[in-house]
Each structure stands twice: as C-alpha cells, then as structure tokens.
GROMACS .gro file of C-alpha atoms in nm:
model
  407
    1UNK     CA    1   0.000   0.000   0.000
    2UNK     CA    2   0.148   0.396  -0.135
    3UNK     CA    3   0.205   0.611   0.169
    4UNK     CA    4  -0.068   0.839   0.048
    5UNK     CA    5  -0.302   0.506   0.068
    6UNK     CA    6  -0.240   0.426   0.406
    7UNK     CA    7  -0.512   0.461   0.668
    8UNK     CA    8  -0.381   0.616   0.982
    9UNK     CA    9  -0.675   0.693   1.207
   10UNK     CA   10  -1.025   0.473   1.248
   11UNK     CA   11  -1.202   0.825   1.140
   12UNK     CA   12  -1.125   0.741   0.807
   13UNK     CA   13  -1.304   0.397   0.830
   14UNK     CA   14  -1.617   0.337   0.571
   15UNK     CA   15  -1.741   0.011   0.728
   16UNK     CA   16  -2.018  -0.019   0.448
   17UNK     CA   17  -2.060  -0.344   0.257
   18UNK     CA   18  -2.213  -0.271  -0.058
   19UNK     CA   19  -2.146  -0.658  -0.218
   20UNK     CA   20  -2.279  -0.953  -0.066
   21UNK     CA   21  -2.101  -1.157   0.154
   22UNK     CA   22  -2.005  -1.505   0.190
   23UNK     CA   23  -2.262  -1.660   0.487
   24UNK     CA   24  -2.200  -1.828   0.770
   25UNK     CA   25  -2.274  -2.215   0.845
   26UNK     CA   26  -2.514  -2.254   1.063
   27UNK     CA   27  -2.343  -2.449   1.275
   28UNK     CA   28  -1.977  -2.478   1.335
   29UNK     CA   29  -1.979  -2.794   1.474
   30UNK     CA   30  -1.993  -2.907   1.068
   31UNK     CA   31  -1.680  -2.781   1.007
   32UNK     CA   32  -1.286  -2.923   1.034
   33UNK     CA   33  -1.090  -2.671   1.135
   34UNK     CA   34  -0.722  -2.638   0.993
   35UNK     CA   35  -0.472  -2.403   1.151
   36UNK     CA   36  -0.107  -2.297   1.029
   37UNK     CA   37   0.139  -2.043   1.104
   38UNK     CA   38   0.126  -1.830   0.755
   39UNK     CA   39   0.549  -1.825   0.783
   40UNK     CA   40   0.566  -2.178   0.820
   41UNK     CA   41   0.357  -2.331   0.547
   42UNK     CA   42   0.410  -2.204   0.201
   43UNK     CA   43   0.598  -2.013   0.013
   44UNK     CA   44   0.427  -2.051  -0.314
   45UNK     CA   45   0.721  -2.177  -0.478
   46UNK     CA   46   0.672  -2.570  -0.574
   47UNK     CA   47   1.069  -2.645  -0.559
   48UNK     CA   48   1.070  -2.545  -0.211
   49UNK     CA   49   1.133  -2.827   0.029
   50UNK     CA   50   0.796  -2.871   0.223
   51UNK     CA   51   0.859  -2.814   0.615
   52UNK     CA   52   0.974  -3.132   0.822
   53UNK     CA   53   1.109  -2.936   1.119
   54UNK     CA   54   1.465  -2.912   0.972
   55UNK     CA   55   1.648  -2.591   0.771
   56UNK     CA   56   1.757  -2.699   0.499
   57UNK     CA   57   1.828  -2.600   0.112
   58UNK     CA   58   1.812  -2.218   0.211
   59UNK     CA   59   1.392  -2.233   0.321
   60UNK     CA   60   1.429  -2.278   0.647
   61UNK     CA   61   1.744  -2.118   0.707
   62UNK     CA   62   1.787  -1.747   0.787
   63UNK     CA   63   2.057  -1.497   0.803
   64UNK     CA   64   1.900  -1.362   1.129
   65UNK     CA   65   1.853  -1.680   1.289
   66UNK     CA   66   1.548  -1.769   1.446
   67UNK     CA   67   1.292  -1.572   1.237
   68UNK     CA   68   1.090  -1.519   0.885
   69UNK     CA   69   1.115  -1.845   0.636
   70UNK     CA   70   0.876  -1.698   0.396
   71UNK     CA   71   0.592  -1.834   0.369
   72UNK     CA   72   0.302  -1.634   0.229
   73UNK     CA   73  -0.088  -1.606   0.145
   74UNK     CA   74   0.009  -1.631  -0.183
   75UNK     CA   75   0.134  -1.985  -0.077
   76UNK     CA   76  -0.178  -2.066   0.129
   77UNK     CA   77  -0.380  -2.018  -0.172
   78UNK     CA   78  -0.184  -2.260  -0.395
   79UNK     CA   79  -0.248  -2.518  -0.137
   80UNK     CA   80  -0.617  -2.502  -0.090
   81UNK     CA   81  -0.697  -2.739  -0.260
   82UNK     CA   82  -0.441  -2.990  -0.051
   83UNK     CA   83  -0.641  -2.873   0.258
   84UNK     CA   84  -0.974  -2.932   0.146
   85UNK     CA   85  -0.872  -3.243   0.015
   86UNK     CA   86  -0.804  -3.374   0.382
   87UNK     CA   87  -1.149  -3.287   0.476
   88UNK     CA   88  -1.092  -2.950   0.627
   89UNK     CA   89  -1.390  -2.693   0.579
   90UNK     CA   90  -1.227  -2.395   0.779
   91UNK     CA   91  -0.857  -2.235   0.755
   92UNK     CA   92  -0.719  -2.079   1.017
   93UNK     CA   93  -0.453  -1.838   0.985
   94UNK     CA   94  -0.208  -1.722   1.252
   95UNK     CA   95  -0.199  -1.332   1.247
   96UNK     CA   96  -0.123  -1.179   0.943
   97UNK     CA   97  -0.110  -0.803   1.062
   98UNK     CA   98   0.177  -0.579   0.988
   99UNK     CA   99   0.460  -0.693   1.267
  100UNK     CA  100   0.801  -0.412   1.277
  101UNK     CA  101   1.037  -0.464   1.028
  102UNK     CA  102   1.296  -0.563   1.229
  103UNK     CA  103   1.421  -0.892   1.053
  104UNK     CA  104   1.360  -1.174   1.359
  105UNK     CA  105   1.171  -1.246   1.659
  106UNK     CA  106   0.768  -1.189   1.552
  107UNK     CA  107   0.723  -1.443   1.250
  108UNK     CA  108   0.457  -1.554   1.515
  109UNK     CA  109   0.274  -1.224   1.391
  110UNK     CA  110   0.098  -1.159   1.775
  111UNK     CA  111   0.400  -0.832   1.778
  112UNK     CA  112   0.166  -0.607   1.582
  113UNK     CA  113   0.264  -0.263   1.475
  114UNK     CA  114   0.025  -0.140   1.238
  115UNK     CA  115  -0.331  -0.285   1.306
  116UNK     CA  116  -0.473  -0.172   0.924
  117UNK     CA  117  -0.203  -0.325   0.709
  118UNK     CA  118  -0.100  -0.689   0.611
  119UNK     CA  119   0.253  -0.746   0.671
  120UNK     CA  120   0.481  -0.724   0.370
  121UNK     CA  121   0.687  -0.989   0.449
  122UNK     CA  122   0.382  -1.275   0.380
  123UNK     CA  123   0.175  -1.069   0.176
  124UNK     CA  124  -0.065  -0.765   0.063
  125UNK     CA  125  -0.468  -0.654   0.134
  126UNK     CA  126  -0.480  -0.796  -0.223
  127UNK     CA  127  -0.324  -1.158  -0.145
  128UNK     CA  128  -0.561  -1.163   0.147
  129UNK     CA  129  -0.858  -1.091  -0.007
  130UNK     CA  130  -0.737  -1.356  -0.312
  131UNK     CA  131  -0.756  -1.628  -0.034
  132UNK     CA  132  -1.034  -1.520   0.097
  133UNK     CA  133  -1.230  -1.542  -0.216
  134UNK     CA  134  -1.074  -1.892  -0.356
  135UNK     CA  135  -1.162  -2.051   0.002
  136UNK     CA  136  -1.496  -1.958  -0.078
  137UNK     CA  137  -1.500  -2.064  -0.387
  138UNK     CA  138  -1.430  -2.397  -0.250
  139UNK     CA  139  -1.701  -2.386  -0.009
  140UNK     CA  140  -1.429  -2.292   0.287
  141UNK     CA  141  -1.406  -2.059   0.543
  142UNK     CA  142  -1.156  -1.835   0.661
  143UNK     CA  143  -1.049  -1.767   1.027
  144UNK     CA  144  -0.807  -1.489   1.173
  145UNK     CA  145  -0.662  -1.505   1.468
  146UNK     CA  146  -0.616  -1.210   1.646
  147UNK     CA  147  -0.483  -0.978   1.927
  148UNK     CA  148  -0.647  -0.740   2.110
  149UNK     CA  149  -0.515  -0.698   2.421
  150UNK     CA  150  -0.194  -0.576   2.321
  151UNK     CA  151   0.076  -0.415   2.043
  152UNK     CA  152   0.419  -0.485   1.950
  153UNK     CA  153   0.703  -0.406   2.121
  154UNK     CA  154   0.614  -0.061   1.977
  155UNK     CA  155   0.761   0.168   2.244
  156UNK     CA  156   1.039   0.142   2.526
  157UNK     CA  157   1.008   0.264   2.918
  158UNK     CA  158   1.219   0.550   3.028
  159UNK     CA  159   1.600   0.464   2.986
  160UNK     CA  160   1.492   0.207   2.794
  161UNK     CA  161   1.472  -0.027   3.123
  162UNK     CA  162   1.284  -0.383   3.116
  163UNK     CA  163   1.098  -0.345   3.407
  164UNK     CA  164   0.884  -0.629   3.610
  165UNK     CA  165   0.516  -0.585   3.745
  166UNK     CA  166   0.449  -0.318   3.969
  167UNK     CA  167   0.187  -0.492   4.206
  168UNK     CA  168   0.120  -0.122   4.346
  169UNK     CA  169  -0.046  -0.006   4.104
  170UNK     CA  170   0.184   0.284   4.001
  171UNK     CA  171   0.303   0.342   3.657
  172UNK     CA  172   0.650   0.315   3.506
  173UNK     CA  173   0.767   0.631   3.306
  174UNK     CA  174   0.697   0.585   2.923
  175UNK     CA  175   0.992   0.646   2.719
  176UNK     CA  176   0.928   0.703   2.353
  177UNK     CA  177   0.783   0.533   2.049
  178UNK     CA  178   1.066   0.308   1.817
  179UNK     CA  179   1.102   0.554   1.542
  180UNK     CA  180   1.332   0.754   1.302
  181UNK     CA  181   1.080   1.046   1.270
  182UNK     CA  182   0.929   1.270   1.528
  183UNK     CA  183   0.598   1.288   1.650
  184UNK     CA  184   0.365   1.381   1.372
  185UNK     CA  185   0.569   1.264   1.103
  186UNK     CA  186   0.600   0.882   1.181
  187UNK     CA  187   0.598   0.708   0.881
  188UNK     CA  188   0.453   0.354   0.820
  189UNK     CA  189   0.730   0.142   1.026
  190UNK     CA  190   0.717   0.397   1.324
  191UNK     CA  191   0.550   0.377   1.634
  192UNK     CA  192   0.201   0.223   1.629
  193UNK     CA  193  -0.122   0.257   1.426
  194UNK     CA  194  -0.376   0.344   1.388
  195UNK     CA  195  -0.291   0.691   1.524
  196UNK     CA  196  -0.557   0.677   1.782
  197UNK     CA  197  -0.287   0.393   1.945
  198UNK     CA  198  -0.024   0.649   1.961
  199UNK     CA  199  -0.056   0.805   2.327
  200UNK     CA  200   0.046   0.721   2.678
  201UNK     CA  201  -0.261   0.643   2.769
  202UNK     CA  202  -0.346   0.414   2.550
  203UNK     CA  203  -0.110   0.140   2.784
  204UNK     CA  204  -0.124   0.020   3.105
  205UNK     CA  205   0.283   0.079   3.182
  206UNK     CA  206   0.305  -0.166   3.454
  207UNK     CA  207   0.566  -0.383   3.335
  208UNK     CA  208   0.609  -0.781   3.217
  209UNK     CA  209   0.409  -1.025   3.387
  210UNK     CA  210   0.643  -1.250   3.607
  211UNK     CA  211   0.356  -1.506   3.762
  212UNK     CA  212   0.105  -1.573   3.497
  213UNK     CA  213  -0.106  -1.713   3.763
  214UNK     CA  214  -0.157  -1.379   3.938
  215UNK     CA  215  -0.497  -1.252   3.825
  216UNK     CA  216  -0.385  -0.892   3.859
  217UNK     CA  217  -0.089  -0.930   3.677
  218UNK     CA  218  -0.210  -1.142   3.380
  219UNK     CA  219  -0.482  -0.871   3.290
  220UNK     CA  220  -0.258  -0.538   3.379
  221UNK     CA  221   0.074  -0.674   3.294
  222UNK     CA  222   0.286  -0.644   2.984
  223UNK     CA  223   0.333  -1.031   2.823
  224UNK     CA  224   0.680  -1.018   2.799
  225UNK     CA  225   0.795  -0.737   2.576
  226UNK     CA  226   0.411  -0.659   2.392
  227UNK     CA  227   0.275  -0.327   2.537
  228UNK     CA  228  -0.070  -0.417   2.766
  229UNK     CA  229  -0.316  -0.188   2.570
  230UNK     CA  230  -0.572  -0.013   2.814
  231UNK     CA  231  -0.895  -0.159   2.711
  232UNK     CA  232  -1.066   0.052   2.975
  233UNK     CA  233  -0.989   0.378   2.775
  234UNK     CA  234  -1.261   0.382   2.552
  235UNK     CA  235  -1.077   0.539   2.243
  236UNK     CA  236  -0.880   0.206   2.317
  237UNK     CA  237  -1.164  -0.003   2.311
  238UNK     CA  238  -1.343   0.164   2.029
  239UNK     CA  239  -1.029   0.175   1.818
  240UNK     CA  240  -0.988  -0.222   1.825
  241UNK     CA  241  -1.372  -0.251   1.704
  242UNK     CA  242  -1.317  -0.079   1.459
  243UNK     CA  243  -0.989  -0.263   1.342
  244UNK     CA  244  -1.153  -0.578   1.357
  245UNK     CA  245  -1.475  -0.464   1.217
  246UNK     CA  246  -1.255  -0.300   0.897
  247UNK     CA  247  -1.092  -0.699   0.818
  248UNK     CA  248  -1.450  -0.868   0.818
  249UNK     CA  249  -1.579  -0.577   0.564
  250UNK     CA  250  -1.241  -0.608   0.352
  251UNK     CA  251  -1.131  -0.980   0.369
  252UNK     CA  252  -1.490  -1.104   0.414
  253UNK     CA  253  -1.360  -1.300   0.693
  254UNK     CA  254  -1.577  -1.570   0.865
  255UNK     CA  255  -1.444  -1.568   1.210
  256UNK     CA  256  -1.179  -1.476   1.463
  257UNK     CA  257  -1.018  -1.671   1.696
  258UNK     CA  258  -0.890  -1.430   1.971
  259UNK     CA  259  -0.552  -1.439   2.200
  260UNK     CA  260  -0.508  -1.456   2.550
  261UNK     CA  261  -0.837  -1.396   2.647
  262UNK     CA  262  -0.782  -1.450   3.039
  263UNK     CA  263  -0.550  -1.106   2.975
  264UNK     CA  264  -0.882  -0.927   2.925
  265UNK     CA  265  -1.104  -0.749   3.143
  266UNK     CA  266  -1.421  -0.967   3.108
  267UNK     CA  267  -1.654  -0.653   3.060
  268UNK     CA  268  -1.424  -0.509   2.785
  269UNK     CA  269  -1.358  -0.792   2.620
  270UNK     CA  270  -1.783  -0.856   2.643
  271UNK     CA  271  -1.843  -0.538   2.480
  272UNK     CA  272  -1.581  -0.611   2.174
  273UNK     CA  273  -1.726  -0.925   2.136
  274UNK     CA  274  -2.057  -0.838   2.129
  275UNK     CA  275  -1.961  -0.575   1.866
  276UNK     CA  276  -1.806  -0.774   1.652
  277UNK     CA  277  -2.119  -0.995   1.647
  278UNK     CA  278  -2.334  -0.713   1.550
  279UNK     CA  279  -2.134  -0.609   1.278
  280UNK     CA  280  -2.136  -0.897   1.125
  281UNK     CA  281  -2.451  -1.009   1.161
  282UNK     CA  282  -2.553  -0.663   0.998
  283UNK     CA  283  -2.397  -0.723   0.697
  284UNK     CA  284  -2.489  -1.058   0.658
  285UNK     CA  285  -2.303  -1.266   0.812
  286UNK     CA  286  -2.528  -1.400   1.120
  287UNK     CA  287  -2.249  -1.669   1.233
  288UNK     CA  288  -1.977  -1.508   1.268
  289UNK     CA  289  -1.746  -1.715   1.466
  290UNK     CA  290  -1.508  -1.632   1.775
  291UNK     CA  291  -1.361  -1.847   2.011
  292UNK     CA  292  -1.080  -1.782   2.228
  293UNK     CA  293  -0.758  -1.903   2.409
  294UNK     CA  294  -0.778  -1.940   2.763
  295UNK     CA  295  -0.537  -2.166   2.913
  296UNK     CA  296  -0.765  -2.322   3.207
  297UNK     CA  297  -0.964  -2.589   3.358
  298UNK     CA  298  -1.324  -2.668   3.305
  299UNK     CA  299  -1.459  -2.460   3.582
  300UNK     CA  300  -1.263  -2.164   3.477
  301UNK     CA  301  -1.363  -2.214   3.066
  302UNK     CA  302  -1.741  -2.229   3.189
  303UNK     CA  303  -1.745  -1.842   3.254
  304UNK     CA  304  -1.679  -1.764   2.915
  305UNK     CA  305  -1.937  -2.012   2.710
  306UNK     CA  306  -2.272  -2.164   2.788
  307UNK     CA  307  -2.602  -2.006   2.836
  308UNK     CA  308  -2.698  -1.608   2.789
  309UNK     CA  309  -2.879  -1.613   3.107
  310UNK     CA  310  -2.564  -1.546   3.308
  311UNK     CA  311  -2.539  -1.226   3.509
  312UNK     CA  312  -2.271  -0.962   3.584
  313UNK     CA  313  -1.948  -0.942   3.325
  314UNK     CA  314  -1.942  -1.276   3.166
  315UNK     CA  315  -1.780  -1.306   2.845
  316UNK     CA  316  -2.130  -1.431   2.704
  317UNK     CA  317  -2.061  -1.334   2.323
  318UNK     CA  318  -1.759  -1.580   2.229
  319UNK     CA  319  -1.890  -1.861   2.083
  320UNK     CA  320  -1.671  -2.134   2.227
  321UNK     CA  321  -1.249  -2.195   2.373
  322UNK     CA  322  -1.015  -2.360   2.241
  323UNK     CA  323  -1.048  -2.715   2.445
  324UNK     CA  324  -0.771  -2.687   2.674
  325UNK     CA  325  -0.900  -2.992   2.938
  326UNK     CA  326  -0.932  -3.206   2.645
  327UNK     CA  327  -0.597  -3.115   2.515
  328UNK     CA  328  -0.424  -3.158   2.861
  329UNK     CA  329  -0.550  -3.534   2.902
  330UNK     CA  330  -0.597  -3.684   2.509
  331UNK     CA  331  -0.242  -3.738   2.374
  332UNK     CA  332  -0.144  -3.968   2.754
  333UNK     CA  333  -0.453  -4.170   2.662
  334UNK     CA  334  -0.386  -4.214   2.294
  335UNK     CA  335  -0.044  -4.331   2.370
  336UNK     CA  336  -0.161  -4.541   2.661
  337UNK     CA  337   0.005  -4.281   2.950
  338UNK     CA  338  -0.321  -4.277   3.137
  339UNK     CA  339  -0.618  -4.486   3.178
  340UNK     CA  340  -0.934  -4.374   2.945
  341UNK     CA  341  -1.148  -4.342   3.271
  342UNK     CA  342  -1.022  -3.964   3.215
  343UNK     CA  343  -1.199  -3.870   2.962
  344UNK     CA  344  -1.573  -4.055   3.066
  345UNK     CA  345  -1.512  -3.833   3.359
  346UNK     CA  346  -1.419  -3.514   3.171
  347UNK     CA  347  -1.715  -3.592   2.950
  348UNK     CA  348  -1.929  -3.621   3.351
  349UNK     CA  349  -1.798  -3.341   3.405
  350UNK     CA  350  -1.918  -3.122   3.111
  351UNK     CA  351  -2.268  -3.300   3.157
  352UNK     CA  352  -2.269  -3.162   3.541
  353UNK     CA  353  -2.143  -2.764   3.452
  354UNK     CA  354  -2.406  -2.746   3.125
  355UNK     CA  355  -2.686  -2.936   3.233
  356UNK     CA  356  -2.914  -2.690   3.061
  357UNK     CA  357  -2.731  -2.696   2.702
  358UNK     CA  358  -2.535  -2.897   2.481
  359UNK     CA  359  -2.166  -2.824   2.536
  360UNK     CA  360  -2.057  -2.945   2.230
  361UNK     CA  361  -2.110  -2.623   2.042
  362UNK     CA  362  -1.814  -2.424   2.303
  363UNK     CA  363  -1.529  -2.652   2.259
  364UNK     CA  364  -1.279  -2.662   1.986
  365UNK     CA  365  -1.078  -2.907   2.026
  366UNK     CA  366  -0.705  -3.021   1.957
  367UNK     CA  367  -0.479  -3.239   1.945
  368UNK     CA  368  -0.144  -2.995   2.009
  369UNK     CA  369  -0.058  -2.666   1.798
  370UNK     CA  370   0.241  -2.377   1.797
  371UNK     CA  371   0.242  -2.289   2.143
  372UNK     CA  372   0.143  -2.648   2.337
  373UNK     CA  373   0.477  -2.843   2.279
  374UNK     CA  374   0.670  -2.813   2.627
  375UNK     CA  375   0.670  -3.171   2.713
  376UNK     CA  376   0.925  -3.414   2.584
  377UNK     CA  377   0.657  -3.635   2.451
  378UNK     CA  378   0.409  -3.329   2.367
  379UNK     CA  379   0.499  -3.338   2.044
  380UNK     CA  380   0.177  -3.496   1.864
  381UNK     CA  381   0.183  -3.401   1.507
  382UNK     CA  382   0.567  -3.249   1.528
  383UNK     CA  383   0.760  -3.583   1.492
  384UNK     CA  384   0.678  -3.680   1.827
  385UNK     CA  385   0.366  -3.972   1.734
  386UNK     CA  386   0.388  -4.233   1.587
  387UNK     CA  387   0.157  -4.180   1.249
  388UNK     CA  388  -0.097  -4.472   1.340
  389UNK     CA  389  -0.136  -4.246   1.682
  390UNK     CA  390  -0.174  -3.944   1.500
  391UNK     CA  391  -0.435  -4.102   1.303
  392UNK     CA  392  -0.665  -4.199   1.605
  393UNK     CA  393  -0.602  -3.872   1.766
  394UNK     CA  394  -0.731  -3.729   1.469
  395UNK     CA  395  -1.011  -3.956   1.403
  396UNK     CA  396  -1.080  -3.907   1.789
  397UNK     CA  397  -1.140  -3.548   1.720
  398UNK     CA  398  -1.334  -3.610   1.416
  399UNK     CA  399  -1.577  -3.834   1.609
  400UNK     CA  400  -1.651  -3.669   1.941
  401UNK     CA  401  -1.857  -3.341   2.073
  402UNK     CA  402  -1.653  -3.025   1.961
  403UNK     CA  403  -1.518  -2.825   1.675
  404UNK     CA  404  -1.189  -3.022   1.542
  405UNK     CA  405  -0.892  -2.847   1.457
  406UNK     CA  406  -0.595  -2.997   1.347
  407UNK     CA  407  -0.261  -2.807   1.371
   0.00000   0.00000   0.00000
C-alpha cells in the first residue's frame, strides 16, 4: 500500500458493505478446522522443500537466525486445494497483521505494529482478499486469529529499562515510540497505528508479567515485551472494534479466533465481542465465529461459554475456547500414559457444569498446535507420534462433541 493510501486513524473507516457476503454455516460444529502459522507453510514456490522441522536448502534457514522463512498467502492459496482435500472446511490463519520490520523475533505475527495493514513480508490486502475469495469458492471458510489486548514491542520505558510488574499499582515512566521520525511525522514502520494507538494512555505501563497465575498481573501486565493496551480507555476499546470490524468488511472474513483472552477485562472484552457480532450479523453474516484461548480448567472455561442467562461481566458473546481440558488429558490416553477413565469423567464433568445446554457447540478441540509443545513427549503431530497415533487422535477429534482443529 502507497504512503498516500495508508489509513492512519479509524475516522477514516467506511465500514459499508455494498457486495454480498459469503454466509455463515449454521453451525460450526460441521466444520474441520485447519490451523497454520502463515510463515511456516508455504511459500508458493513448488521447488521449495515442504517443512519437516529441519532448515535446509536455504527455506528454512535465515541470516537472522530464528525468524521469517517466507511463507506467504500467496502460498496458502496454492495449497487449498491440498487442505480441502483432507477434509478441512475452515482455515485458520495465525496473524497476518503488519509486525516491525525488524528482521527476527515476531514471524509468530501476535508483535503487531500497524493494526490496518498486512505485513509485507507474507503478503498484501490484495493476497488476502485472493484467499479469501478462492476458500470460498471452494465452499471454505476463513479464520483470523487475532490480538487485542496488546501491540508490538512498539515503544520502550524511560531509559529504555525492562521493568517487572508493579503490584502497586503505580506506573512506570513511558519512554518514547521506536522511530526515526518525530511525532507527527512517523511514517509507516514507526510507532504504532492506527494513530488513535499512539498516546500514553493508550497502555497500562506496569511492566512484564512474572507469575502468569496472578490474576492482577495477567490482565494489567505487559506479556513479555508486547505493550498491555488499556482496554478501559474507551478510544482504546473503540479503536480495536473498529480494526476488527474494517478486516470482516475487507477480507470477508468468517471468524476470529482471539488471544489470551484470560489477559482481558471480562466486561471489555464482552463489549468487543458483542460488537463484533453485531457487525457482522448486519452485513450478513449471522455466524460469525469467535472463540478464544484461555489456558484453564473446566470450571474456569465455563465463565466464558454456555447459556446467555448469566449475570454480571461474563464473556457471554464468544462462541466457544479452544479445548484446553481435552488437550491436557488426550495425547497420555492415545499413547496409553493414562487410563481412558479420564476422559468418561471429563465428558461427567461437562454433563454436570451445562446441564441446561449442549456443550458441544463451546469446545474446539485439539490435538497440540504452535504454542502447546513443552513436554518431551508433547509433540503430537511435530515428529513426536507415531503416524498410526496421530491417526486416532485425529479420528478421535473427528468423532466426538466439539469443533476439530488440526494443527
């Protein structure tokens, strides 16, 4: 995108759909679910070596080390058809906003610097709305996952110090955005955008979380070296709306699966939710689909899902979580580490916490993706299984209650 095509601020946001959209299913449960991690995948080029973990031929090897191999949308959409053909209905991409340029250390794409641009390095608005349209063509969906709760590593505290969590309360001293240009002249790899993003007060300043099982801290604190975003400030609040409003009018994108959810403040992250929905059930598309990551037991997921009947700030618009309890228990049974009796009483469980409703519809489930793969044996579908094993996880998946989604 030309400089003088950039958008800077959400006040220059059209969020009219004049063509018809692609509709949602009308229920997600009917859909497979296939997530990759846009660097990783494809590069579009058919003498590249496809990905088996090692660097090799120049593809996955990289003068800075650790970071971009180069895949691309481009490549997604040559492979399509490969994905459908293993039954997959839904793709779902890891974040695909514009990172900073430095040249390692965000392939992820969850470092985001400029909320209303694709990054250059895997692609262009064009590319993504290319992929959009041939998945549909195909009778596929598209999901994005996205971040909300924070930027990049956009900005640095005074004296550029790395501070830890201040459990008082007080904030540290902001130091300045990363830039070459001064305020008011940042150009596109400056700072943070959309503008509205570029003020103090659009961060909580309280420095990296250090016990991610602190409640105060995992909500207020920055995750590592990403800037908490103050979703309290309503220009804050409104401003990621409207971001994620703009991708479902431009991409015609079916769903979102949002990041670190338990980072949120349940009533903010209720109201973006909920106005996501609307959105996109205003234009047409009356399914739109979020789910989210929280990293948590049963009890815990239950305040985010089930019934609209729920009082105070319950997170009552995402649609389902990613199946964490499943995921903790599945891959020791499948390789004969625990007994079965696990999951009959995971499955008592669910029955017991939504007695009133079919629980099905709030899990997706999982056999292992890019950030579960700690454990020595945790490696299910990364060279870790053998593939008879990774065939009846998968078919396990494909047979139970839940949304599958295979990694």
């Amino acid at each position: 995108m030309s400089e003088e095509n950039r958008i800077r601020s959400i006040h220059e946001l059209d969020l009219t759909v004049t063509d018809p959209v692609y509709p949602s299913p009308s229920d997600w449960r009917d859909q497979f679910i296939y997530f990759l991690l846009v660097d990783r995948f494809n590069d579009g080029n058919e003498e590249t070596p496809p990905w088996n973990g090692i660097k090799q031929n120049g593809w996955h090897e990289n003068k800075a080390g650790v970071a971009f191999q180069g895949g691309t949308l481009q490549g997604i959409t040559a492979k399509l058809d490969y994905i459908r053909g293993l039954g997959a209905t839904t793709v779902w991409l890891s974040p695909v906003l514009k990172n900073r340029p430095e040249p390692s250390g965000s392939f992820h794409g969850y470092a985001i610097q400029d909320f209303f641009a694709i990054d250059p390095r895997i692609g262009t608005k064009e590319d993504m709305r290319a992929l959009v349209r041939a998945a549909h063509e195909r009778g596929m969906y598209v999901i994005l996952d996205i971040v909300v709760n924070h930027t990049g590593d956009n900005w640095y505290y005074q004296d550029d110090a790395r501070p830890v969590y201040n459990h008082g309360g007080k904030q540290y001293e902001f130091g300045a955005f990363r830039s070459e240009h001064p305020p008011g002249a940042y150009d596109a790899d400056d700072a943070v955008w959309p503008a509205e993003l570029q003020s103090i007060d659009c961060y909580k300043r309280r420095g990296a979380i250090v016990n991610w099982n602190d409640m105060d801290e995992s909500v207020n604190g920055d995750f590592m070296n990403l800037k908490e975003l103050d979703l309290g400030n309503p220009i804050v609040l409104d401003t990621m709306k409207a971001v994620y409003k703009y991708w479902i009018k431009e991409a015609d994108i079916d769903g979102y699966r949002i990041d670190t959810v338990k980072h949120i403040e349940d009533g903010a992250a209720a109201s973006f939710c909920n106005a996501l929905k609307e959105y996109a059930e205003s234009i047409g598309k009356k399914n739109f689909f979020l789910f989210g990551e929280i990293v948590s037991d049963d009890e815990t997921l239950r305040r985010y899902v089930g019934p609209r009947t729920q009082g105070g700030e319950q997170l009552q618009a995402l649609d389902a979580v990613l199946d964490f309890p499943l995921y903790f228990v599945l891959e020791e049974v499948i390789k004969g580490f625990v007994n079965p009796q696990v999951l009959r009483e995971r499955y008592d469980r669910l029955k017991r916490l939504y007695a009133d409703t079919d629980a099905s519809e709030y899990f997706v489930t999982f056999l292992d993706n890019h950030d579960q793969m700690a454990r020595p044996y945790r490696r299910f579908l990364h060279g870790g299984a053998n593939p008879i094993q990774v065939v009846l996880g998968i078919g396990y998946l494909l047979t139970v209650p839940g949304i599958p989604a295979m990694y």
